Short mmCIF file of C-alpha atoms and ligand atoms in Angstrom, two decimals:
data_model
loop_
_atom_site.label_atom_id
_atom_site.label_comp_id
_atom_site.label_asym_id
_atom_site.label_seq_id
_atom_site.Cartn_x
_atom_site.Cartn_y
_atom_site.Cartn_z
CA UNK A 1 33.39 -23.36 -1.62
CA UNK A 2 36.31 -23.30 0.51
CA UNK A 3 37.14 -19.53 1.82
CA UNK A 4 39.91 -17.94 3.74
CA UNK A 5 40.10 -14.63 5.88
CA UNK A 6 42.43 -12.71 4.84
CA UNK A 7 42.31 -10.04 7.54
CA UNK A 8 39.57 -8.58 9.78
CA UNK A 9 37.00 -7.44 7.11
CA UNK A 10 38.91 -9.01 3.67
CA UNK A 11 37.67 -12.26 2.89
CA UNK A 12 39.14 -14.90 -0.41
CA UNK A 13 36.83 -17.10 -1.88
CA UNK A 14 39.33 -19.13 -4.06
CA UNK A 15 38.26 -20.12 -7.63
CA UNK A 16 34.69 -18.68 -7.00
CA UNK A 17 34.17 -17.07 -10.37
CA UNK A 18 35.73 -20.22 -12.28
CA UNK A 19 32.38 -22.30 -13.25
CA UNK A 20 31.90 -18.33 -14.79
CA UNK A 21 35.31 -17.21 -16.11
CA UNK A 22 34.73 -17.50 -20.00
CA UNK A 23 30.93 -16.62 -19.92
CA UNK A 24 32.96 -13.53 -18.28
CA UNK A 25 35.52 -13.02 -20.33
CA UNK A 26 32.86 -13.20 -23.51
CA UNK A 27 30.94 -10.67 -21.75
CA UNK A 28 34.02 -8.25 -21.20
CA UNK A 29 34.91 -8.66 -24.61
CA UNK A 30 31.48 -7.46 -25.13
CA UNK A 31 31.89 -4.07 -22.95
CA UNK A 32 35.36 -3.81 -24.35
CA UNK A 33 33.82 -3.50 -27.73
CA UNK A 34 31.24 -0.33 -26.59
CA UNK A 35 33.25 1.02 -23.94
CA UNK A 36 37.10 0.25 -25.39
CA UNK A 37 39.83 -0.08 -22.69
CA UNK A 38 41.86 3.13 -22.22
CA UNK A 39 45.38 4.30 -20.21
CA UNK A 40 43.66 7.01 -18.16
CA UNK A 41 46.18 10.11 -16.52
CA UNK A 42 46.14 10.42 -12.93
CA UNK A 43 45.49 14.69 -11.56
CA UNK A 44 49.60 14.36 -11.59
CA UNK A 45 49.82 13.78 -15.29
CA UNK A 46 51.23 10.43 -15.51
CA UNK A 47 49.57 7.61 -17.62
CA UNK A 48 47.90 4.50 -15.79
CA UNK A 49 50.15 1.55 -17.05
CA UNK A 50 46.58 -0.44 -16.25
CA UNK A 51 43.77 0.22 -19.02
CA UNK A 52 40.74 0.43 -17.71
CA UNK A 53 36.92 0.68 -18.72
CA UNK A 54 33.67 0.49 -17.00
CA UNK A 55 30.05 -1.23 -16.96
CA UNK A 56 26.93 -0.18 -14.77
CA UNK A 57 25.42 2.72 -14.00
CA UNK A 58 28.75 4.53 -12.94
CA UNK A 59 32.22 4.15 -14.02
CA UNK A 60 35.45 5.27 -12.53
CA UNK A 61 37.75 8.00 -14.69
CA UNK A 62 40.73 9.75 -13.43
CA UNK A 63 41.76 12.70 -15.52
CA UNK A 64 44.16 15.88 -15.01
CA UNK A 65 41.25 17.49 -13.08
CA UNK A 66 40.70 14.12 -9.86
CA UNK A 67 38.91 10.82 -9.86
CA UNK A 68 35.35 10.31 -9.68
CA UNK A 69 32.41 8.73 -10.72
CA UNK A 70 30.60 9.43 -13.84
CA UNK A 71 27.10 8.32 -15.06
CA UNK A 72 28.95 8.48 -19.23
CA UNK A 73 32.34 7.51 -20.51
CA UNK A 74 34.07 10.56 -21.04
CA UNK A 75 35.61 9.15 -24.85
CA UNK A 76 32.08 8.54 -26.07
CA UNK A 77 30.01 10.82 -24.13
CA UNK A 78 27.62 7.91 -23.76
CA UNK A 79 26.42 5.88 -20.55
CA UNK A 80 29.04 2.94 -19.42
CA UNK A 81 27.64 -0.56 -21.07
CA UNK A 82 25.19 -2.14 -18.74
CA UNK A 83 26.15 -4.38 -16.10
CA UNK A 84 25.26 -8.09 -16.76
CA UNK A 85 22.81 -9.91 -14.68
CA UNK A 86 25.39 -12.37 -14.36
CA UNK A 87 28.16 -10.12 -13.08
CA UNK A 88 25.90 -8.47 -10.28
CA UNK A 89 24.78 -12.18 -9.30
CA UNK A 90 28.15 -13.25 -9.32
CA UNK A 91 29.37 -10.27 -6.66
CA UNK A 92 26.21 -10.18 -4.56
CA UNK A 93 26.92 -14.02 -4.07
CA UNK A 94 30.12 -13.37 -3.11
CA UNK A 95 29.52 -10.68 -0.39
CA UNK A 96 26.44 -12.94 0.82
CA UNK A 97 29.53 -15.49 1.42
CA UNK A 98 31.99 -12.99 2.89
CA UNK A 99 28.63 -11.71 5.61
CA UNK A 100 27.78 -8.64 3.50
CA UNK A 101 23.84 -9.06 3.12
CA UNK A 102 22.27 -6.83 -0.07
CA UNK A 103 25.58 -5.55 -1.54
CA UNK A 104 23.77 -3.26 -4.43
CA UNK A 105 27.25 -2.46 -6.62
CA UNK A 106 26.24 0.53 -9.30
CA UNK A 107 29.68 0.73 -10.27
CA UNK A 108 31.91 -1.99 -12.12
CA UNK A 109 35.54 -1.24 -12.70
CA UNK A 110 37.13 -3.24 -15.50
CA UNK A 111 41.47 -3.11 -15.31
CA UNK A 112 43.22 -4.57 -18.13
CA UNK A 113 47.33 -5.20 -16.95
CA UNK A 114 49.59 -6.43 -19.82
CA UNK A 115 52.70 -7.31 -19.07
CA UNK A 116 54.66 -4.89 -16.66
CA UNK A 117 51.51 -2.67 -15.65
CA UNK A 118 51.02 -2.49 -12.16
CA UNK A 119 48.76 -0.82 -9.27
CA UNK A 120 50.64 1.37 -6.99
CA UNK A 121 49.77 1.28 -3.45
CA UNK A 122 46.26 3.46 -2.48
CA UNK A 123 43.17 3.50 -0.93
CA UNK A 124 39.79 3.22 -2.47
CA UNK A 125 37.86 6.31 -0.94
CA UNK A 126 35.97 7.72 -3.81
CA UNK A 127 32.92 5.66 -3.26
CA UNK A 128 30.08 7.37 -0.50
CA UNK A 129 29.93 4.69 1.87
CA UNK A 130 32.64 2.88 3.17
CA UNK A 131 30.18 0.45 5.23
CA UNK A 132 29.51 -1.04 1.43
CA UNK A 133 32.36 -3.72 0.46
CA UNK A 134 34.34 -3.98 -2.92
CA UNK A 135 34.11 -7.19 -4.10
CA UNK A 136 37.45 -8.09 -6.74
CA UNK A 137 37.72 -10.28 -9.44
CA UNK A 138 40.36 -11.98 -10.77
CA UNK A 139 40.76 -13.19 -14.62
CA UNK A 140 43.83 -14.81 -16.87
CA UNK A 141 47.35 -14.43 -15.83
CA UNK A 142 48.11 -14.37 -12.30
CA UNK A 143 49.15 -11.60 -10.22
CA UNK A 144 50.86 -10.60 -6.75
CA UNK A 145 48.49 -8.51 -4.56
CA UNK A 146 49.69 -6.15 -1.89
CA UNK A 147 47.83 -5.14 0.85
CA UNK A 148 49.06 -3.24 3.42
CA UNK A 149 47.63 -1.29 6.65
CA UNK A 150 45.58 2.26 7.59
CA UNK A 151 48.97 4.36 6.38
CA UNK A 152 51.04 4.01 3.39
CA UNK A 153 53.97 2.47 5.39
CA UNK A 154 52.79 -0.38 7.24
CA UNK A 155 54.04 -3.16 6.42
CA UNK A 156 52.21 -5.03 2.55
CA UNK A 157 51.12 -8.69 3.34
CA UNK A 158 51.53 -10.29 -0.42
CA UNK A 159 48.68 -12.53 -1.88
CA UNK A 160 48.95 -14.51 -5.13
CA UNK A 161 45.76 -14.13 -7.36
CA UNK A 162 44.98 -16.18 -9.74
CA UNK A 163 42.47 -17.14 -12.62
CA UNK A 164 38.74 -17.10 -11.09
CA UNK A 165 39.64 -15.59 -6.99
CA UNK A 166 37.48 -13.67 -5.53
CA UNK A 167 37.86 -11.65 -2.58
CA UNK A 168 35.66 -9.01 -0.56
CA UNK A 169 37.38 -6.07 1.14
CA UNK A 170 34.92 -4.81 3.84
CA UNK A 171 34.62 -3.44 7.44
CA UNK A 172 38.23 -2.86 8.78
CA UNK A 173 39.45 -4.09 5.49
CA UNK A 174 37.64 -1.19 3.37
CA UNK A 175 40.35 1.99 3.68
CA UNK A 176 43.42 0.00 3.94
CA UNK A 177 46.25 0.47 1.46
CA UNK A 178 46.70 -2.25 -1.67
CA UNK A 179 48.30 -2.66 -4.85
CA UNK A 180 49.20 -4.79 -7.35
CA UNK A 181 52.90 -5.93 -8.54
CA UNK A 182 54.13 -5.46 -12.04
CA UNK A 183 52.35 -8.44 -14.45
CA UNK A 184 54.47 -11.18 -14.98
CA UNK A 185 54.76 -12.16 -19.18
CA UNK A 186 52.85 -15.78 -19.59
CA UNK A 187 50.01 -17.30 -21.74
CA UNK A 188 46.43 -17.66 -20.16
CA UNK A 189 44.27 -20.01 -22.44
CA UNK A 190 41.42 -17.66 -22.20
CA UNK A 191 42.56 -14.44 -21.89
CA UNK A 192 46.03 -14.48 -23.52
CA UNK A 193 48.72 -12.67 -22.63
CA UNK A 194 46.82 -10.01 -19.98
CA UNK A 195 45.00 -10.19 -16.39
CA UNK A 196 41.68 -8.69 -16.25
CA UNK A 197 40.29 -7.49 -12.50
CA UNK A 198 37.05 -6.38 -11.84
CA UNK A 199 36.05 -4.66 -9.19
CA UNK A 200 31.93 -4.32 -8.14
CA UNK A 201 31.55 -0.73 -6.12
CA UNK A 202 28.64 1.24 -4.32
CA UNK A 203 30.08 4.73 -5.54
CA UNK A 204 26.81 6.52 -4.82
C1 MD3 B 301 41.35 -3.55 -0.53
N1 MD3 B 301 42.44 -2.97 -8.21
O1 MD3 B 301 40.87 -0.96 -9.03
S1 MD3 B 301 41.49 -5.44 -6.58
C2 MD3 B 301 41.40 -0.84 -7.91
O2 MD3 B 301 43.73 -6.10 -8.90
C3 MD3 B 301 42.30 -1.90 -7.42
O3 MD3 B 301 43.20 -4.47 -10.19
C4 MD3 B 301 43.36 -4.01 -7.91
O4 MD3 B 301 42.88 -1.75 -6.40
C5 MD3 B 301 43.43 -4.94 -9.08
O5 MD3 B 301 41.18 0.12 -7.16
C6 MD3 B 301 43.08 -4.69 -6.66
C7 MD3 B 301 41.38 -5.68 -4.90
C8 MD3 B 301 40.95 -4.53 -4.04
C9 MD3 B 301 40.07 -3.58 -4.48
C10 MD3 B 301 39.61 -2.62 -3.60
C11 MD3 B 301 40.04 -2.60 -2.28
C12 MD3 B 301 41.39 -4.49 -2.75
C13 MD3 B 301 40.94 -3.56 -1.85
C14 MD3 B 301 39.55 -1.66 -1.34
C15 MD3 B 301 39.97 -1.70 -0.05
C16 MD3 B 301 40.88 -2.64 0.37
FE1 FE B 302 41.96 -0.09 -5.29
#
């Protein structure tokens, strides 16, 4: 499996989820179904242009009051779907790969972009322990990443993602700034007209 450093810390295992993607899709399809995708508002008040569920033990809400963790899904008042076996494989394989021994995720972020949704820039510092990676999964239509430095105005590198990349953000890589452009409009033969990322977390 061929695999590229990004920078220090962020690792991309190209096509490393592809032997997977439609048992994957199926099984977010599945989640979808229990846990249904939803625009959450950020503490400003503005609506997420990404929709966005959860599986595992914890899932990630934002609401008018912050973002956090939560053991339920605050629209059902009922624990976030289980994580599949296969998904938990799938991202402990892939920090294994990227050096990350034991990666333990108990949070699974699911982001649905349609056309025109994108990912302003931020950092990911809700989780406990920075030392743990965030391994990122890429599904369906293809999609410019941005990652940039320690402060919101260095300089964004930009990364093409595509149908079944993987990459691990960890070490150095773990509080720097990224994003994601808006969603171009195209077909994927799987997952129609929509990218799907994932994103396996240690919150706790
Ligand atoms: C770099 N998602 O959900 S995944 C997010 O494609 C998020 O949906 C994007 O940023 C997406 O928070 C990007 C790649 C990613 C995730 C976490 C990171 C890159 C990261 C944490 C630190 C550095
Ligand atoms: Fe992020």
């Amino acid at each position: 499996m061929p695999s590229e450093p990004i920078t220090p810390g962020a690792m991309l295992l190209r096509g490393f989820v592809l032997p997977l993607g439609s048992a994957f899709a199926e099984a977010i399809d599945t989640i979808a179904g229990a846990a249904p995708f939803r625009h959450m508002t950020t503490p400003g008040g503005f609506t997420m242009s990404v929709a966005m569920t959860n599986c595992g033990p914890l899932g990630w809400v934002s609401d008018r009051t912050g973002y956090r963790y939560e053991p339920c899904d605050p629209v059902s008042g009922r624990p976030w779907p289980e994580m599949p076996a296969g998904f938990l494989a799938l991202a402990r394989a892939a920090a294994a790969e990227a050096g990350f021994a034991d990666f333990d995720p108990d949070a699974c972020l699911i982001n649905r972009y349609q056309p025109g949704a994108k990912m302003s820039l931020h950092q990911d510092k809700d989780e406990r322990d920075f030392s743990q990676p965030i391994v990122s999964v890429s599904l369906g239509l293809p999609a410019v990443f941005l990652f940039g430095g320690e402060t919101r105005k260095d300089p964004t590198l930009r990364l093409p993602l595509e149908h079944g990349d993987v990459v691990v953000f960890g070490g150095a890589a773990r509080l720097r700034y990224h994003g994601v452009m808006p969603l171009k409009p195209g077909q994927h033969p799987r997952l129609g007209a929509c990218r799907i990322n994932l994103t396996f977390r240690r919150a706790c």
